[in-house]
């Protein structure tokens, strides 16, 4: 089980196993195939999930990238990416990020991690980076070993429904 104040250890082989084990369970739970959902799996550790938000009558599309970097004690890494590159190159691409500001999920385009780097942070206890930056919080929200990445998706989908306020503006600098 994840814990506040404990940084996760990267174990790519375990991450590959977790995605391989959890993907069929999540697809079964959702009652659809990977193709029907519009998801894609560009590597044995990566899942791309289209998401959308509606604000002010405008619906906008986003691409969430889940990377499975550790065993089942930790959630997947999650970040919104440029759909052309499948990556996020910092503030110059912040317009590919949704503004989500729920009590459960908050998107930061540039958050300083413990080593001083600026990273995109999908601040949510169901996301790897939440623990990697030593985020504090309530123990009741911690990732549990039996959780699947569906927990991550449901939290972000809920934020899109109830706390979405459009896309981040293009960065001027």
mmCIF file of C-alpha atoms in Angstrom:
data_model
loop_
_atom_site.group_PDB
_atom_site.id
_atom_site.type_symbol
_atom_site.label_atom_id
_atom_site.label_comp_id
_atom_site.label_asym_id
_atom_site.label_seq_id
_atom_site.Cartn_x
_atom_site.Cartn_y
_atom_site.Cartn_z
ATOM 1 C CA UNK A 1 0.000 0.000 0.000
ATOM 2 C CA UNK A 2 1.181 3.520 -0.771
ATOM 3 C CA UNK A 3 2.083 5.787 2.109
ATOM 4 C CA UNK A 4 2.514 9.512 2.621
ATOM 5 C CA UNK A 5 6.144 10.467 3.025
ATOM 6 C CA UNK A 6 7.427 7.356 1.222
ATOM 7 C CA UNK A 7 8.587 7.830 -2.350
ATOM 8 C CA UNK A 8 7.827 4.974 -4.735
ATOM 9 C CA UNK A 9 10.576 2.856 -6.224
ATOM 10 C CA UNK A 10 10.557 2.431 -9.983
ATOM 11 C CA UNK A 11 10.311 -1.201 -11.081
ATOM 12 C CA UNK A 12 9.544 -1.299 -14.808
ATOM 13 C CA UNK A 13 9.184 -5.075 -14.972
ATOM 14 C CA UNK A 14 6.588 -4.978 -12.195
ATOM 15 C CA UNK A 15 4.838 -2.090 -13.971
ATOM 16 C CA UNK A 16 4.564 -4.175 -17.126
ATOM 17 C CA UNK A 17 3.030 -7.014 -15.101
ATOM 18 C CA UNK A 18 0.564 -4.679 -13.387
ATOM 19 C CA UNK A 19 -0.754 -3.287 -16.668
ATOM 20 C CA UNK A 20 -0.981 -6.803 -18.109
ATOM 21 C CA UNK A 21 -2.982 -7.990 -15.089
ATOM 22 C CA UNK A 22 -5.170 -4.925 -14.583
ATOM 23 C CA UNK A 23 -6.129 -4.134 -18.180
ATOM 24 C CA UNK A 24 -8.410 -7.194 -18.646
ATOM 25 C CA UNK A 25 -10.039 -6.526 -15.256
ATOM 26 C CA UNK A 26 -10.724 -2.873 -16.065
ATOM 27 C CA UNK A 27 -12.044 -3.688 -19.547
ATOM 28 C CA UNK A 28 -14.343 -6.329 -18.061
ATOM 29 C CA UNK A 29 -15.575 -3.869 -15.435
ATOM 30 C CA UNK A 30 -16.241 -1.210 -18.082
ATOM 31 C CA UNK A 31 -17.868 -3.775 -20.389
ATOM 32 C CA UNK A 32 -16.026 -2.605 -23.496
ATOM 33 C CA UNK A 33 -12.940 -3.492 -25.507
ATOM 34 C CA UNK A 34 -9.850 -1.334 -25.676
ATOM 35 C CA UNK A 35 -10.860 -0.374 -29.236
ATOM 36 C CA UNK A 36 -14.429 0.529 -28.246
ATOM 37 C CA UNK A 37 -13.073 2.812 -25.533
ATOM 38 C CA UNK A 38 -10.637 4.447 -27.957
ATOM 39 C CA UNK A 39 -7.673 3.505 -25.778
ATOM 40 C CA UNK A 40 -4.330 2.431 -27.186
ATOM 41 C CA UNK A 41 -1.323 0.630 -25.768
ATOM 42 C CA UNK A 42 1.849 1.918 -27.491
ATOM 43 C CA UNK A 43 4.114 -0.107 -25.196
ATOM 44 C CA UNK A 44 3.865 -2.860 -22.618
ATOM 45 C CA UNK A 45 3.889 -0.224 -19.838
ATOM 46 C CA UNK A 46 1.863 2.605 -21.409
ATOM 47 C CA UNK A 47 -1.840 3.178 -21.950
ATOM 48 C CA UNK A 48 -3.296 6.196 -23.776
ATOM 49 C CA UNK A 49 -6.805 7.228 -22.755
ATOM 50 C CA UNK A 50 -8.797 9.936 -24.575
ATOM 51 C CA UNK A 51 -10.719 12.222 -22.227
ATOM 52 C CA UNK A 52 -13.012 15.165 -22.756
ATOM 53 C CA UNK A 53 -14.410 18.048 -20.828
ATOM 54 C CA UNK A 54 -17.263 20.465 -21.459
ATOM 55 C CA UNK A 55 -17.133 24.032 -20.193
ATOM 56 C CA UNK A 56 -19.179 27.004 -21.352
ATOM 57 C CA UNK A 57 -20.852 24.852 -23.997
ATOM 58 C CA UNK A 58 -17.508 23.872 -25.566
ATOM 59 C CA UNK A 59 -16.323 20.273 -25.480
ATOM 60 C CA UNK A 60 -12.570 19.755 -25.695
ATOM 61 C CA UNK A 61 -10.526 16.594 -26.181
ATOM 62 C CA UNK A 62 -7.450 15.574 -24.175
ATOM 63 C CA UNK A 63 -5.117 12.610 -24.113
ATOM 64 C CA UNK A 64 -4.158 11.066 -20.771
ATOM 65 C CA UNK A 65 -1.012 8.956 -20.718
ATOM 66 C CA UNK A 66 -0.733 6.308 -18.021
ATOM 67 C CA UNK A 67 2.720 4.813 -17.488
ATOM 68 C CA UNK A 68 3.037 1.822 -15.199
ATOM 69 C CA UNK A 69 6.357 2.378 -13.444
ATOM 70 C CA UNK A 70 6.058 0.207 -10.347
ATOM 71 C CA UNK A 71 4.299 -2.739 -8.774
ATOM 72 C CA UNK A 72 0.727 -2.818 -7.527
ATOM 73 C CA UNK A 73 1.599 -0.991 -4.297
ATOM 74 C CA UNK A 74 1.715 2.219 -6.348
ATOM 75 C CA UNK A 75 -0.671 3.822 -8.850
ATOM 76 C CA UNK A 76 0.305 4.529 -12.449
ATOM 77 C CA UNK A 77 1.977 7.724 -13.547
ATOM 78 C CA UNK A 78 -0.568 10.025 -15.193
ATOM 79 C CA UNK A 79 -0.070 13.087 -17.356
ATOM 80 C CA UNK A 80 -1.878 14.832 -20.136
ATOM 81 C CA UNK A 81 0.120 14.865 -23.355
ATOM 82 C CA UNK A 82 0.318 16.478 -26.759
ATOM 83 C CA UNK A 83 -1.572 14.002 -28.989
ATOM 84 C CA UNK A 84 0.955 14.499 -31.808
ATOM 85 C CA UNK A 85 4.033 13.603 -29.721
ATOM 86 C CA UNK A 86 2.449 11.573 -26.879
ATOM 87 C CA UNK A 87 4.602 13.607 -24.496
ATOM 88 C CA UNK A 88 4.476 16.843 -22.496
ATOM 89 C CA UNK A 89 7.312 19.292 -23.122
ATOM 90 C CA UNK A 90 6.580 21.691 -20.278
ATOM 91 C CA UNK A 91 4.821 25.033 -20.209
ATOM 92 C CA UNK A 92 5.094 25.499 -23.985
ATOM 93 C CA UNK A 93 2.494 22.705 -24.215
ATOM 94 C CA UNK A 94 0.292 23.565 -21.252
ATOM 95 C CA UNK A 95 -2.607 24.179 -23.682
ATOM 96 C CA UNK A 96 -2.852 20.372 -23.936
ATOM 97 C CA UNK A 97 -3.824 20.250 -20.245
ATOM 98 C CA UNK A 98 -7.292 20.592 -18.740
ATOM 99 C CA UNK A 99 -7.936 22.897 -15.832
ATOM 100 C CA UNK A 100 -9.173 20.466 -13.184
ATOM 101 C CA UNK A 101 -9.518 21.841 -9.671
ATOM 102 C CA UNK A 102 -11.498 19.362 -7.610
ATOM 103 C CA UNK A 103 -10.735 18.368 -4.025
ATOM 104 C CA UNK A 104 -9.628 15.007 -5.453
ATOM 105 C CA UNK A 105 -7.745 16.053 -8.625
ATOM 106 C CA UNK A 106 -5.814 19.219 -9.432
ATOM 107 C CA UNK A 107 -3.679 19.652 -12.563
ATOM 108 C CA UNK A 108 -0.461 21.685 -12.224
ATOM 109 C CA UNK A 109 1.348 22.462 -15.521
ATOM 110 C CA UNK A 110 4.678 23.052 -13.737
ATOM 111 C CA UNK A 111 5.198 21.677 -10.239
ATOM 112 C CA UNK A 112 8.632 21.546 -8.654
ATOM 113 C CA UNK A 113 9.555 18.010 -7.618
ATOM 114 C CA UNK A 114 12.018 17.201 -4.786
ATOM 115 C CA UNK A 115 14.994 17.227 -7.176
ATOM 116 C CA UNK A 116 14.096 20.738 -8.353
ATOM 117 C CA UNK A 117 12.700 19.804 -11.773
ATOM 118 C CA UNK A 118 9.428 21.265 -13.025
ATOM 119 C CA UNK A 119 6.979 18.499 -13.912
ATOM 120 C CA UNK A 120 3.327 18.288 -14.816
ATOM 121 C CA UNK A 121 1.510 17.063 -11.730
ATOM 122 C CA UNK A 122 -1.914 15.499 -11.852
ATOM 123 C CA UNK A 123 -2.309 15.910 -8.131
ATOM 124 C CA UNK A 124 -4.386 12.925 -7.055
ATOM 125 C CA UNK A 125 -3.660 10.102 -4.628
ATOM 126 C CA UNK A 126 -4.388 7.657 -7.482
ATOM 127 C CA UNK A 127 -1.358 8.949 -9.432
ATOM 128 C CA UNK A 128 2.315 7.911 -9.021
ATOM 129 C CA UNK A 129 3.680 11.488 -9.006
ATOM 130 C CA UNK A 130 1.529 12.408 -5.995
ATOM 131 C CA UNK A 131 3.741 10.120 -3.917
ATOM 132 C CA UNK A 132 6.936 10.890 -5.819
ATOM 133 C CA UNK A 133 6.710 14.577 -4.797
ATOM 134 C CA UNK A 134 6.028 13.558 -1.164
ATOM 135 C CA UNK A 135 2.558 15.090 -1.153
ATOM 136 C CA UNK A 136 0.748 15.040 2.169
ATOM 137 C CA UNK A 137 -2.914 14.275 2.730
ATOM 138 C CA UNK A 138 -5.438 12.074 4.431
ATOM 139 C CA UNK A 139 -4.572 8.408 4.856
ATOM 140 C CA UNK A 140 -8.134 7.501 3.843
ATOM 141 C CA UNK A 141 -7.338 8.575 0.263
ATOM 142 C CA UNK A 142 -4.186 6.469 -0.152
ATOM 143 C CA UNK A 143 -3.764 4.023 -3.031
ATOM 144 C CA UNK A 144 -4.417 0.492 -1.806
ATOM 145 C CA UNK A 145 -2.595 -2.542 -3.195
ATOM 146 C CA UNK A 146 -5.839 -4.021 -4.610
ATOM 147 C CA UNK A 147 -6.718 -0.855 -6.555
ATOM 148 C CA UNK A 148 -6.491 -0.853 -10.355
ATOM 149 C CA UNK A 149 -5.908 2.049 -12.721
ATOM 150 C CA UNK A 150 -9.689 2.278 -13.030
ATOM 151 C CA UNK A 151 -9.491 4.101 -9.682
ATOM 152 C CA UNK A 152 -7.219 6.672 -11.358
ATOM 153 C CA UNK A 153 -9.524 7.065 -14.355
ATOM 154 C CA UNK A 154 -12.681 7.377 -12.257
ATOM 155 C CA UNK A 155 -11.138 10.146 -10.125
ATOM 156 C CA UNK A 156 -10.077 12.120 -13.213
ATOM 157 C CA UNK A 157 -13.403 11.508 -15.002
ATOM 158 C CA UNK A 158 -15.267 12.755 -11.917
ATOM 159 C CA UNK A 159 -13.129 15.917 -11.890
ATOM 160 C CA UNK A 160 -13.933 16.476 -15.585
ATOM 161 C CA UNK A 161 -17.667 16.201 -14.848
ATOM 162 C CA UNK A 162 -17.758 18.470 -11.815
ATOM 163 C CA UNK A 163 -14.644 20.681 -11.686
ATOM 164 C CA UNK A 164 -13.480 21.332 -15.243
ATOM 165 C CA UNK A 165 -12.958 24.952 -16.309
ATOM 166 C CA UNK A 166 -11.559 24.687 -19.822
ATOM 167 C CA UNK A 167 -8.097 24.207 -21.187
ATOM 168 C CA UNK A 168 -4.978 26.007 -19.960
ATOM 169 C CA UNK A 169 -4.065 28.963 -22.181
ATOM 170 C CA UNK A 170 -1.050 28.799 -24.452
ATOM 171 C CA UNK A 171 2.048 29.817 -22.506
ATOM 172 C CA UNK A 172 3.325 33.229 -23.571
ATOM 173 C CA UNK A 173 6.979 32.567 -22.807
#
